[in-house]
Tab-separated table of C-alpha atoms in Angstrom:
chain	number	residue	atom	x	y	z
A	1	MET	CA	74.086	-18.938	-99.834
A	2	LEU	CA	72.005	-21.501	-97.953
A	3	LEU	CA	73.505	-20.311	-94.666
A	4	LEU	CA	72.622	-16.671	-95.447
A	5	ARG	CA	69.057	-17.618	-96.315
A	6	THR	CA	68.726	-19.598	-93.072
A	7	LEU	CA	70.052	-16.684	-90.991
A	8	SER	CA	67.650	-14.292	-92.713
A	9	LEU	CA	64.723	-16.530	-91.870
A	10	TYR	CA	65.837	-16.689	-88.232
A	11	PHE	CA	66.028	-12.878	-88.037
A	12	VAL	CA	62.566	-12.505	-89.585
A	13	LEU	CA	61.141	-15.045	-87.157
A	14	PHE	CA	62.855	-13.325	-84.208
A	15	PHE	CA	61.450	-9.907	-85.062
A	16	LEU	CA	57.975	-11.348	-85.604
A	17	LEU	CA	58.008	-13.001	-82.193
A	18	TRP	CA	59.473	-9.888	-80.564
A	19	GLY	CA	56.732	-7.751	-82.100
A	20	CYS	CA	54.049	-10.084	-80.739
A	21	ALA	CA	55.584	-10.003	-77.266
A	22	VAL	CA	55.584	-6.222	-76.994
A	23	ASP	CA	52.667	-4.833	-74.947
A	24	LYS	CA	51.102	-2.382	-77.371
A	25	ARG	CA	48.164	-1.500	-75.167
A	26	PRO	CA	47.772	2.238	-74.572
A	27	ASP	CA	48.178	3.634	-71.066
A	28	HIS	CA	44.661	5.030	-71.124
A	29	TYR	CA	41.554	3.608	-72.757
A	30	THR	CA	38.623	5.427	-74.260
A	31	ALA	CA	35.312	3.574	-74.078
A	32	ALA	CA	34.028	2.698	-77.531
A	33	ILE	CA	30.455	2.905	-76.246
A	34	PRO	CA	28.926	4.590	-73.198
A	35	VAL	CA	28.945	2.199	-70.238
A	36	SER	CA	26.390	2.624	-67.464
A	37	SER	CA	26.123	1.062	-64.028
A	38	SER	CA	24.607	-2.379	-63.658
A	39	LEU	CA	21.560	-0.923	-61.914
A	40	ALA	CA	18.541	-0.662	-64.212
A	41	ALA	CA	17.480	2.800	-65.350
A	42	HIS	CA	14.067	2.508	-63.670
A	43	ALA	CA	15.627	1.546	-60.326
A	44	SER	CA	15.769	3.936	-57.391
A	45	HIS	CA	19.096	5.571	-56.559
A	46	LEU	CA	17.783	7.027	-53.300
A	47	PRO	CA	20.093	6.349	-50.313
A	48	GLN	CA	17.245	4.903	-48.234
A	49	HIS	CA	16.711	2.212	-50.874
A	50	SER	CA	20.358	1.195	-51.378
A	51	GLU	CA	20.451	-1.805	-49.015
A	52	LEU	CA	17.083	-3.113	-50.174
A	53	GLN	CA	18.059	-2.520	-53.805
A	54	ASN	CA	21.127	-4.683	-53.370
A	55	ALA	CA	19.036	-7.515	-51.908
A	56	LEU	CA	16.323	-7.288	-54.564
A	57	LYS	CA	18.645	-7.369	-57.565
A	58	HIS	CA	19.773	-10.860	-56.523
A	59	ARG	CA	16.139	-11.942	-56.964
A	60	ASN	CA	15.732	-10.345	-60.469
A	61	LEU	CA	13.908	-7.373	-58.907
A	62	ILE	CA	14.402	-3.656	-58.258
A	63	ILE	CA	12.572	-0.988	-56.281
A	64	SER	CA	11.562	2.275	-57.965
A	65	GLU	CA	11.794	5.712	-56.384
A	66	THR	CA	8.098	5.485	-55.504
A	67	GLY	CA	8.652	2.201	-53.649
A	68	GLU	CA	7.148	-0.144	-56.248
A	69	VAL	CA	8.965	-3.449	-56.742
A	70	LEU	CA	9.431	-4.171	-60.468
A	71	PRO	CA	11.206	-6.729	-62.677
A	72	ILE	CA	14.886	-5.896	-63.066
A	73	ASN	CA	14.327	-5.904	-66.841
A	74	GLN	CA	11.738	-7.199	-69.290
A	75	SER	CA	13.906	-10.062	-70.523
A	76	VAL	CA	13.322	-11.978	-67.268
A	77	CYS	CA	9.604	-12.050	-68.153
A	78	ASN	CA	10.308	-14.038	-71.346
A	79	SER	CA	8.102	-11.503	-73.117
A	80	GLN	CA	8.038	-7.852	-74.078
A	81	LEU	CA	6.277	-5.447	-71.704
A	82	PHE	CA	4.076	-2.584	-72.942
A	83	TYR	CA	2.441	0.062	-70.774
A	84	ARG	CA	-1.254	0.727	-71.483
A	85	LEU	CA	-2.063	4.428	-71.609
A	86	THR	CA	-5.483	5.521	-70.343
A	87	GLN	CA	-4.590	9.003	-69.106
A	88	ALA	CA	-1.942	11.698	-69.534
A	89	THR	CA	-0.227	10.951	-66.210
A	90	PHE	CA	2.302	8.137	-66.151
A	91	PRO	CA	4.247	6.134	-63.573
A	92	GLN	CA	7.486	7.641	-62.343
A	93	TYR	CA	9.587	5.133	-64.298
A	94	VAL	CA	8.146	6.152	-67.720
A	95	GLY	CA	10.926	8.139	-69.343
A	96	LYS	CA	13.530	5.881	-67.714
A	97	HIS	CA	11.989	2.672	-68.990
A	98	GLN	CA	14.529	1.400	-71.529
A	99	ASP	CA	15.217	-1.704	-69.423
A	100	LEU	CA	11.570	-2.344	-68.547
A	101	LEU	CA	9.238	-1.439	-71.436
A	102	SER	CA	9.194	-1.988	-75.192
A	103	GLY	CA	6.617	0.726	-75.743
A	104	PHE	CA	2.999	1.742	-75.192
A	105	TYR	CA	-0.497	0.529	-75.994
A	106	ILE	CA	-3.551	2.752	-76.596
A	107	ASP	CA	-7.254	1.934	-77.091
A	108	VAL	CA	-8.971	4.653	-79.131
A	109	ALA	CA	-12.510	5.475	-80.245
A	110	ARG	CA	-13.964	8.020	-82.650
A	111	VAL	CA	-16.027	10.708	-80.855
A	112	ASN	CA	-17.405	13.804	-82.635
A	113	ASN	CA	-14.925	13.531	-85.505
A	114	ASP	CA	-12.000	13.212	-83.100
A	115	TRP	CA	-9.998	10.270	-81.770
A	116	VAL	CA	-10.074	9.872	-77.999
A	117	VAL	CA	-8.290	7.518	-75.619
A	118	VAL	CA	-10.648	5.095	-73.865
A	119	ASP	CA	-10.266	2.816	-70.868
A	120	THR	CA	-12.006	-0.333	-72.048
A	121	ASP	CA	-11.983	-4.069	-71.514
A	122	ASN	CA	-10.282	-6.607	-73.720
A	123	ASP	CA	-13.370	-7.078	-75.925
A	124	PHE	CA	-14.202	-3.354	-76.164
A	125	THR	CA	-17.643	-4.094	-74.688
A	126	GLN	CA	-17.243	-1.914	-71.596
A	127	SER	CA	-15.598	1.483	-71.627
A	128	GLN	CA	-15.861	4.902	-70.077
A	129	SER	CA	-18.737	7.068	-71.293
A	130	LYS	CA	-17.703	8.997	-74.373
A	131	ASN	CA	-17.781	12.702	-73.631
A	132	GLN	CA	-15.953	15.884	-74.463
A	133	SER	CA	-13.725	15.726	-71.388
A	134	GLN	CA	-11.968	12.581	-72.577
A	135	LEU	CA	-8.323	12.638	-73.514
A	136	THR	CA	-7.709	13.076	-77.238
A	137	LEU	CA	-5.027	11.092	-79.005
A	138	HIS	CA	-3.372	14.364	-80.040
A	139	THR	CA	-3.118	15.612	-76.439
A	140	LEU	CA	-1.777	12.299	-75.216
A	141	ALA	CA	0.876	12.248	-77.936
A	142	GLN	CA	2.044	15.745	-76.972
A	143	THR	CA	2.422	14.688	-73.321
A	144	LEU	CA	4.051	11.349	-74.054
A	145	THR	CA	6.472	12.320	-76.828
A	146	PRO	CA	9.123	13.930	-74.547
A	147	LYS	CA	9.312	10.660	-72.599
A	148	LEU	CA	9.523	8.344	-75.599
A	149	MET	CA	12.693	6.477	-76.472
A	150	ARG	CA	13.999	5.521	-79.865
A	151	HIS	CA	13.200	1.816	-79.528
A	152	ASP	CA	9.620	2.343	-78.281
A	153	ALA	CA	6.799	0.832	-80.322
A	154	ILE	CA	3.258	2.225	-80.189
A	155	ILE	CA	0.354	-0.227	-80.398
A	156	ILE	CA	-3.005	1.303	-81.366
A	157	ARG	CA	-6.292	-0.585	-81.119
A	158	PRO	CA	-9.276	1.273	-82.627
A	159	GLU	CA	-12.809	0.380	-81.657
A	160	PRO	CA	-14.543	-2.276	-83.807
A	161	GLY	CA	-16.844	-1.306	-86.654
A	162	LEU	CA	-14.584	1.267	-88.294
A	163	THR	CA	-14.940	1.964	-91.989
A	164	ARG	CA	-11.896	1.771	-94.219
A	165	SER	CA	-11.913	5.551	-94.637
A	166	ASN	CA	-11.962	6.098	-90.847
A	167	LEU	CA	-9.115	3.619	-90.431
A	168	LYS	CA	-7.145	5.424	-93.137
A	169	GLN	CA	-7.650	8.720	-91.337
A	170	LEU	CA	-6.483	7.203	-88.018
A	171	LEU	CA	-3.416	5.682	-89.662
A	172	GLN	CA	-2.432	9.041	-91.151
A	173	LEU	CA	-3.019	10.866	-87.850
A	174	THR	CA	-1.008	8.345	-85.841
A	175	LYS	CA	1.927	8.428	-88.266
A	176	VAL	CA	2.077	12.206	-87.796
A	177	GLN	CA	1.731	12.116	-83.990
A	178	PHE	CA	4.322	9.332	-83.538
A	179	SER	CA	6.493	9.923	-86.579
A	180	LYS	CA	9.675	8.481	-85.049
A	181	GLN	CA	8.183	5.367	-83.472
A	182	ARG	CA	7.396	1.900	-84.801
A	183	LEU	CA	3.621	1.539	-85.106
A	184	GLN	CA	1.368	-1.502	-84.757
A	185	PHE	CA	-2.412	-1.585	-85.290
A	186	VAL	CA	-4.768	-4.176	-83.786
A	187	VAL	CA	-7.555	-4.580	-86.372
A	188	PRO	CA	-9.927	-7.209	-87.791
A	189	GLU	CA	-8.290	-9.609	-90.215
A	190	LYS	CA	-10.009	-7.989	-93.204
A	191	TYR	CA	-8.119	-4.730	-92.520
A	192	LEU	CA	-4.636	-6.248	-92.046
A	193	ALA	CA	-3.660	-5.738	-95.687
A	194	GLN	CA	-4.730	-2.071	-95.595
A	195	VAL	CA	-2.727	-1.460	-92.418
A	196	GLU	CA	0.445	-3.094	-93.708
A	197	LYS	CA	0.161	-1.371	-97.087
A	198	SER	CA	0.396	1.947	-95.208
A	199	GLY	CA	3.718	0.853	-93.672
A	200	VAL	CA	2.335	-0.114	-90.256
A	201	LYS	CA	2.601	-3.578	-88.703
A	202	GLY	CA	-0.758	-5.350	-88.503
A	203	VAL	CA	-1.943	-7.321	-85.456
A	204	SER	CA	-5.134	-9.365	-85.696
A	205	ASP	CA	-7.889	-8.780	-83.136
A	206	SER	CA	-8.670	-12.521	-83.170
A	207	ILE	CA	-6.685	-15.757	-83.342
A	208	ALA	CA	-4.650	-15.873	-86.553
A	209	SER	CA	-1.840	-18.067	-87.818
A	210	SER	CA	-0.348	-15.566	-90.241
A	211	HIS	CA	-0.064	-12.601	-87.858
A	212	SER	CA	0.471	-11.922	-84.190
A	213	TYR	CA	-2.885	-11.507	-82.480
A	214	LEU	CA	-4.620	-10.176	-79.369
A	215	ALA	CA	-5.413	-13.057	-77.017
A	216	PRO	CA	-9.021	-13.767	-75.988
A	217	THR	CA	-10.483	-12.239	-72.832
A	218	GLN	CA	-9.948	-15.313	-70.659
A	219	LEU	CA	-6.196	-14.730	-70.812
A	220	THR	CA	-6.481	-11.342	-69.135
A	221	SER	CA	-5.832	-11.015	-65.403
A	222	ASP	CA	-6.146	-8.856	-62.329
A	223	ALA	CA	-3.146	-6.976	-63.691
A	224	ARG	CA	-5.516	-5.483	-66.308
A	225	ARG	CA	-3.244	-6.773	-68.992
A	226	ARG	CA	-3.517	-7.567	-72.658
A	227	VAL	CA	-1.545	-10.417	-74.219
A	228	LEU	CA	-0.243	-10.421	-77.783
A	229	MET	CA	0.517	-13.889	-79.088
A	230	THR	CA	1.913	-15.639	-82.115
A	231	VAL	CA	1.655	-19.158	-83.523
A	232	ASP	CA	4.976	-20.917	-84.144
A	233	SER	CA	5.859	-23.462	-86.824
A	234	PHE	CA	4.516	-26.266	-84.617
A	235	ASN	CA	1.123	-24.512	-84.357
A	236	VAL	CA	1.741	-23.662	-80.699
A	237	ALA	CA	0.628	-20.261	-79.427
A	238	GLU	CA	3.215	-18.292	-77.469
A	239	PRO	CA	2.970	-14.881	-75.775
A	240	ILE	CA	5.227	-12.250	-77.315
A	241	ALA	CA	4.043	-9.110	-75.499
A	242	ILE	CA	2.233	-8.280	-72.272
A	243	VAL	CA	0.312	-5.025	-71.985
A	244	VAL	CA	-0.307	-3.766	-68.446
A	245	ASP	CA	-1.049	-0.469	-66.697
A	246	THR	CA	-0.869	-1.681	-63.093
A	247	GLN	CA	1.199	-4.361	-61.338
A	248	PRO	CA	3.903	-5.010	-63.956
A	249	LEU	CA	5.529	-7.500	-61.599
A	250	THR	CA	2.288	-9.491	-61.316
A	251	ALA	CA	1.965	-9.696	-65.096
A	252	CYS	CA	5.623	-10.668	-65.425
A	253	MET	CA	5.262	-13.457	-62.846
A	254	GLN	CA	2.175	-14.755	-64.622
A	255	ALA	CA	4.144	-14.932	-67.870
A	256	ASN	CA	7.182	-16.609	-66.303
A	257	LYS	CA	6.755	-18.644	-63.118
A	258	ARG	CA	10.521	-18.623	-62.571
A	259	VAL	CA	11.075	-14.900	-62.975
A	260	ILE	CA	12.017	-14.412	-59.303
A	261	LEU	CA	15.148	-16.273	-58.321
A	262	ALA	CA	15.316	-18.538	-55.266
A	263	PRO	CA	15.721	-16.968	-51.798
A	264	THR	CA	19.293	-16.020	-50.987
A	265	GLN	CA	18.778	-16.779	-47.297
A	266	ASN	CA	17.069	-20.046	-46.388
A	267	ILE	CA	17.129	-20.135	-42.602
A	268	ILE	CA	15.346	-17.579	-40.457
A	269	ALA	CA	17.085	-17.716	-37.091
A	270	PRO	CA	16.644	-15.223	-34.237
A	271	PRO	CA	17.706	-12.653	-33.403
A	272	LEU	CA	17.128	-11.069	-36.819
A	273	LYS	CA	15.942	-7.602	-37.718
A	274	VAL	CA	12.660	-8.204	-39.519
A	275	ASP	CA	12.540	-5.564	-42.238
A	276	ALA	CA	12.162	-5.249	-45.994
A	277	VAL	CA	15.793	-6.267	-46.565
A	278	LEU	CA	15.304	-9.551	-44.714
A	279	LEU	CA	12.068	-10.182	-46.600
A	280	ALA	CA	13.813	-9.560	-49.927
A	281	ASN	CA	16.267	-12.315	-48.993
A	282	VAL	CA	13.879	-14.935	-47.592
A	283	LEU	CA	10.487	-14.563	-49.309
A	284	PRO	CA	9.647	-17.547	-51.546
A	285	SER	CA	9.684	-16.955	-55.287
A	286	ASN	CA	5.889	-16.856	-55.556
A	287	ALA	CA	5.482	-14.147	-52.890
A	288	ASP	CA	3.999	-10.684	-53.406
A	289	PHE	CA	6.981	-8.354	-53.046
A	290	ASN	CA	4.801	-5.237	-53.206
A	291	ARG	CA	3.115	-5.948	-49.858
A	292	MET	CA	6.154	-5.820	-47.597
A	293	ASP	CA	4.306	-4.404	-44.568
A	294	GLU	CA	1.863	-7.310	-44.547
A	295	GLN	CA	4.648	-9.809	-45.210
A	296	GLN	CA	6.552	-8.459	-42.225
A	297	GLN	CA	3.571	-9.047	-39.921
A	298	LEU	CA	3.060	-12.564	-41.246
A	299	LEU	CA	6.728	-13.525	-40.973
A	300	SER	CA	6.674	-14.159	-37.211
A	301	ALA	CA	3.806	-16.611	-37.691
A	302	GLY	CA	5.648	-18.466	-40.463
A	303	GLN	CA	3.214	-17.249	-43.123
A	304	TYR	CA	3.482	-15.196	-46.313
A	305	LEU	CA	1.247	-13.828	-49.094
A	306	THR	CA	1.550	-15.211	-52.591
A	307	ILE	CA	1.299	-13.109	-55.732
A	308	ASP	CA	-2.299	-14.328	-56.179
A	309	ASN	CA	-3.246	-13.125	-52.669
A	310	LYS	CA	-3.175	-16.480	-50.926
A	311	GLN	CA	-1.760	-16.919	-47.423
A	312	GLN	CA	0.627	-19.841	-47.195
A	313	SER	CA	3.140	-21.323	-44.758
A	314	TYR	CA	6.843	-20.835	-45.302
A	315	PRO	CA	8.657	-23.880	-46.637
A	316	LEU	CA	10.143	-26.009	-43.850
A	317	SER	CA	13.638	-24.844	-44.768
A	318	ASN	CA	12.630	-21.318	-43.794
A	319	LYS	CA	11.293	-22.206	-40.331
A	320	THR	CA	13.397	-21.851	-37.207
A	321	ASP	CA	14.386	-25.079	-35.460
A	322	SER	CA	15.378	-24.107	-31.928
A	323	ASN	CA	16.941	-27.491	-31.134
A	324	ARG	CA	18.227	-29.286	-34.182
A	325	CYS	CA	20.131	-31.756	-32.029
A	326	GLY	CA	16.770	-33.025	-30.795
A	327	LEU	CA	16.408	-34.779	-34.126
A	328	LEU	CA	19.213	-37.116	-33.007
A	329	LYS	CA	18.889	-39.781	-30.356
A	330	ALA	CA	20.930	-39.438	-27.163
A	331	GLY	CA	22.787	-42.658	-27.973
A	332	ASP	CA	23.719	-41.498	-31.447
A	333	GLU	CA	27.470	-41.045	-31.887
A	334	ASN	CA	26.864	-37.580	-33.391
A	335	TYR	CA	24.532	-36.417	-30.601
A	336	GLN	CA	27.194	-35.181	-28.144
A	337	TYR	CA	29.190	-33.664	-30.976
A	338	CYS	CA	26.086	-31.766	-32.120
A	339	VAL	CA	25.428	-30.473	-28.599
A	340	ASP	CA	29.011	-29.290	-28.246
A	341	ARG	CA	28.939	-27.510	-31.594
A	342	GLN	CA	25.589	-25.889	-30.751
A	343	GLN	CA	27.092	-24.565	-27.512
A	344	ASP	CA	30.003	-23.189	-29.517
A	345	GLY	CA	27.529	-21.408	-31.748
A	346	ASP	CA	25.758	-19.883	-28.757
A	347	THR	CA	29.003	-18.623	-27.246
A	348	ALA	CA	29.369	-14.867	-27.506
A	349	ILE	CA	32.315	-13.770	-29.590
A	350	THR	CA	33.850	-10.359	-28.973
A	351	THR	CA	36.077	-8.289	-31.199
A	352	GLN	CA	37.125	-5.859	-28.474
A	353	LYS	CA	40.819	-5.433	-27.640
A	354	TYR	CA	42.220	-6.464	-24.274
A	355	ILE	CA	45.541	-5.743	-22.594
A	356	MET	CA	47.059	-8.824	-21.048
A	357	LYS	CA	49.717	-8.497	-18.347
A	358	LYS	CA	52.278	-11.180	-17.801
A	359	GLN	CA	52.154	-12.537	-14.260
A	360	LYS	CA	55.471	-12.706	-12.396
């Protein structure tokens, strides 16, 4: 009886192990989710950009179809990116922006019982003259909606001095115009409760510890950006969103000094073809990658333009040293070896085929 039980256990164990050893994978797989190429959606697929695109992506960058160099995605900025709408025409990448933008930002003002889009400064003290030809919020929404994506948030900042009834009207209008999007309103602290009671996220127009807030004017930049910030548990303010309508790469670099990875090619040695591909490989991480023509002219002089429009010298590692053996003394035991190896490097190497005849 004991022997039979032992044999039964051995058979069970054998079949279990045999079942685990069998390759049960199907011959063909069906993707559980759609898988796209590694190239960002806002990147150019034009043939003339392919070589440059390959070089840029190793630096956390891409080039768009219009030739603008952009961050490869918004995560490298350590902050969300929002595009500020001031007109009904958008950059080419809007509509293919799922890797770049989290949504859109709009400044609005009440004009003749209608809500219009205004191009104003961070404090709402300077803006375009209010007239009938301005873009209404309704018209903008109609133009933008076909290009919106499911994850997009819409940030609305009304002009100061609104009454509660006017704010209520704007909230209702916006919820109709952007019914499928997440909404945020930048308002004075006294209106935050009203905004959130309507189901919209409130953002304070001044420094606040309980809500995210719009940063003061001094934190704006040449990139015409807005900065939304929050205060963490240690009472430290951190940026959570950057709003920009020009130069997204500039704003991204200002938010994260290390956004652009180190050069992939450190030594510039002739003869090299000086073009945008070379520049993408050798430009320092603080360079302006949207001024390639100027960078190309400066390269021969060992100079480059920084993102803040300063002309600087290339790091020493990027300068050509025509005679590296000259750094060694003639009596140095490595001097002759260096000279020999340099001559080897200067020797032309051919890959052509030759026919060799055996001499009799």
